[in-house]
XYZ file of C-alpha atoms in Angstrom:
104
model
C 12.674 6.876 -1.291
C 16.330 7.804 -1.039
C 16.027 9.268 2.476
C 14.664 6.021 3.860
C 17.104 3.748 1.987
C 19.958 6.026 3.133
C 18.851 5.910 6.935
C 18.460 1.975 6.687
C 22.126 1.715 5.225
C 23.505 4.115 7.960
C 21.493 2.026 10.688
C 23.307 -1.157 9.462
C 26.518 0.508 9.896
C 25.654 1.967 13.233
C 24.485 -1.321 14.449
C 27.680 -3.189 13.275
C 29.966 -0.374 14.876
C 27.744 -0.279 18.095
C 27.471 3.479 17.343
C 25.062 6.171 18.777
C 22.980 7.209 15.819
C 21.988 10.956 15.377
C 19.354 11.721 12.907
C 18.639 15.138 11.569
C 14.720 15.038 11.014
C 12.553 18.039 10.676
C 10.008 20.068 12.848
C 7.772 20.309 9.880
C 6.570 16.729 10.500
C 3.954 18.494 12.328
C 2.664 19.863 9.102
C 3.109 22.895 7.015
C 0.274 24.642 8.540
C 1.445 24.139 12.104
C 1.850 27.426 13.875
C 3.343 26.402 17.228
C 5.261 23.101 17.480
C 6.309 21.694 20.771
C 6.766 18.236 22.259
C 2.908 17.546 22.484
C 2.212 18.526 18.802
C 0.809 15.511 16.854
C 2.602 14.409 13.692
C 0.821 15.413 10.453
C 3.511 14.865 7.628
C 1.751 16.433 4.692
C 4.442 16.423 2.174
C 6.258 13.464 0.668
C 9.590 14.674 2.161
C 8.024 14.910 5.644
C 6.567 11.535 5.283
C 9.910 10.033 4.486
C 11.375 11.724 7.576
C 8.687 10.221 9.728
C 9.166 6.653 8.304
C 12.864 7.204 8.912
C 12.210 8.142 12.469
C 10.111 5.064 12.870
C 12.693 2.816 11.370
C 15.392 4.152 13.552
C 13.203 3.709 16.765
C 12.527 -0.095 15.864
C 16.121 -0.852 14.882
C 17.527 -1.396 18.353
C 20.330 1.025 17.705
C 20.945 3.820 20.244
C 19.846 6.938 18.778
C 18.938 10.584 19.134
C 16.504 12.290 16.802
C 16.625 16.060 16.251
C 13.576 17.757 14.806
C 15.283 20.721 13.336
C 13.334 23.813 12.370
C 14.121 26.056 9.276
C 16.799 28.696 9.303
C 15.198 32.034 8.401
C 16.958 35.275 7.761
C 19.286 37.315 5.349
C 21.836 34.611 5.344
C 19.569 31.620 5.462
C 19.651 28.780 2.829
C 18.320 29.528 -0.511
C 15.916 26.446 -0.704
C 13.665 28.085 1.716
C 11.301 30.617 -0.128
C 11.242 32.978 2.831
C 14.920 33.470 2.473
C 14.765 34.367 -1.219
C 11.952 36.730 -0.487
C 14.131 38.488 2.235
C 17.026 38.774 -0.260
C 14.730 40.135 -3.086
C 13.392 42.797 -0.826
C 16.767 43.790 0.412
C 17.793 44.160 -3.287
C 14.877 46.358 -4.088
C 12.842 43.741 -5.805
C 9.296 42.820 -4.777
C 8.994 39.272 -3.330
C 7.495 36.642 -5.687
C 4.467 34.558 -4.418
C 4.787 30.905 -5.479
C 1.801 28.597 -4.930
C -1.187 29.469 -2.699
């Protein structure tokens, strides 16, 4: 997977440069159905993308490189990124169009 390969390549550079590695992971490693996520929430990566994030986190922790992992949540709202369906729905409603339900 591209995410894992890119992380491995960047770790090689970080090790060569004795750099502190900062990894942008994802809060949804806890699973799509998680309602409340905190430091005690168990990992349940239920999509290929989330599995790649968790594998990358594990690769980083075993690398010997100094690191920080940020498990970032999605940005929701009128000006949020288009790749999140909730943001497309918000924009649709604001334009007078009904939101479209995709999936189940």
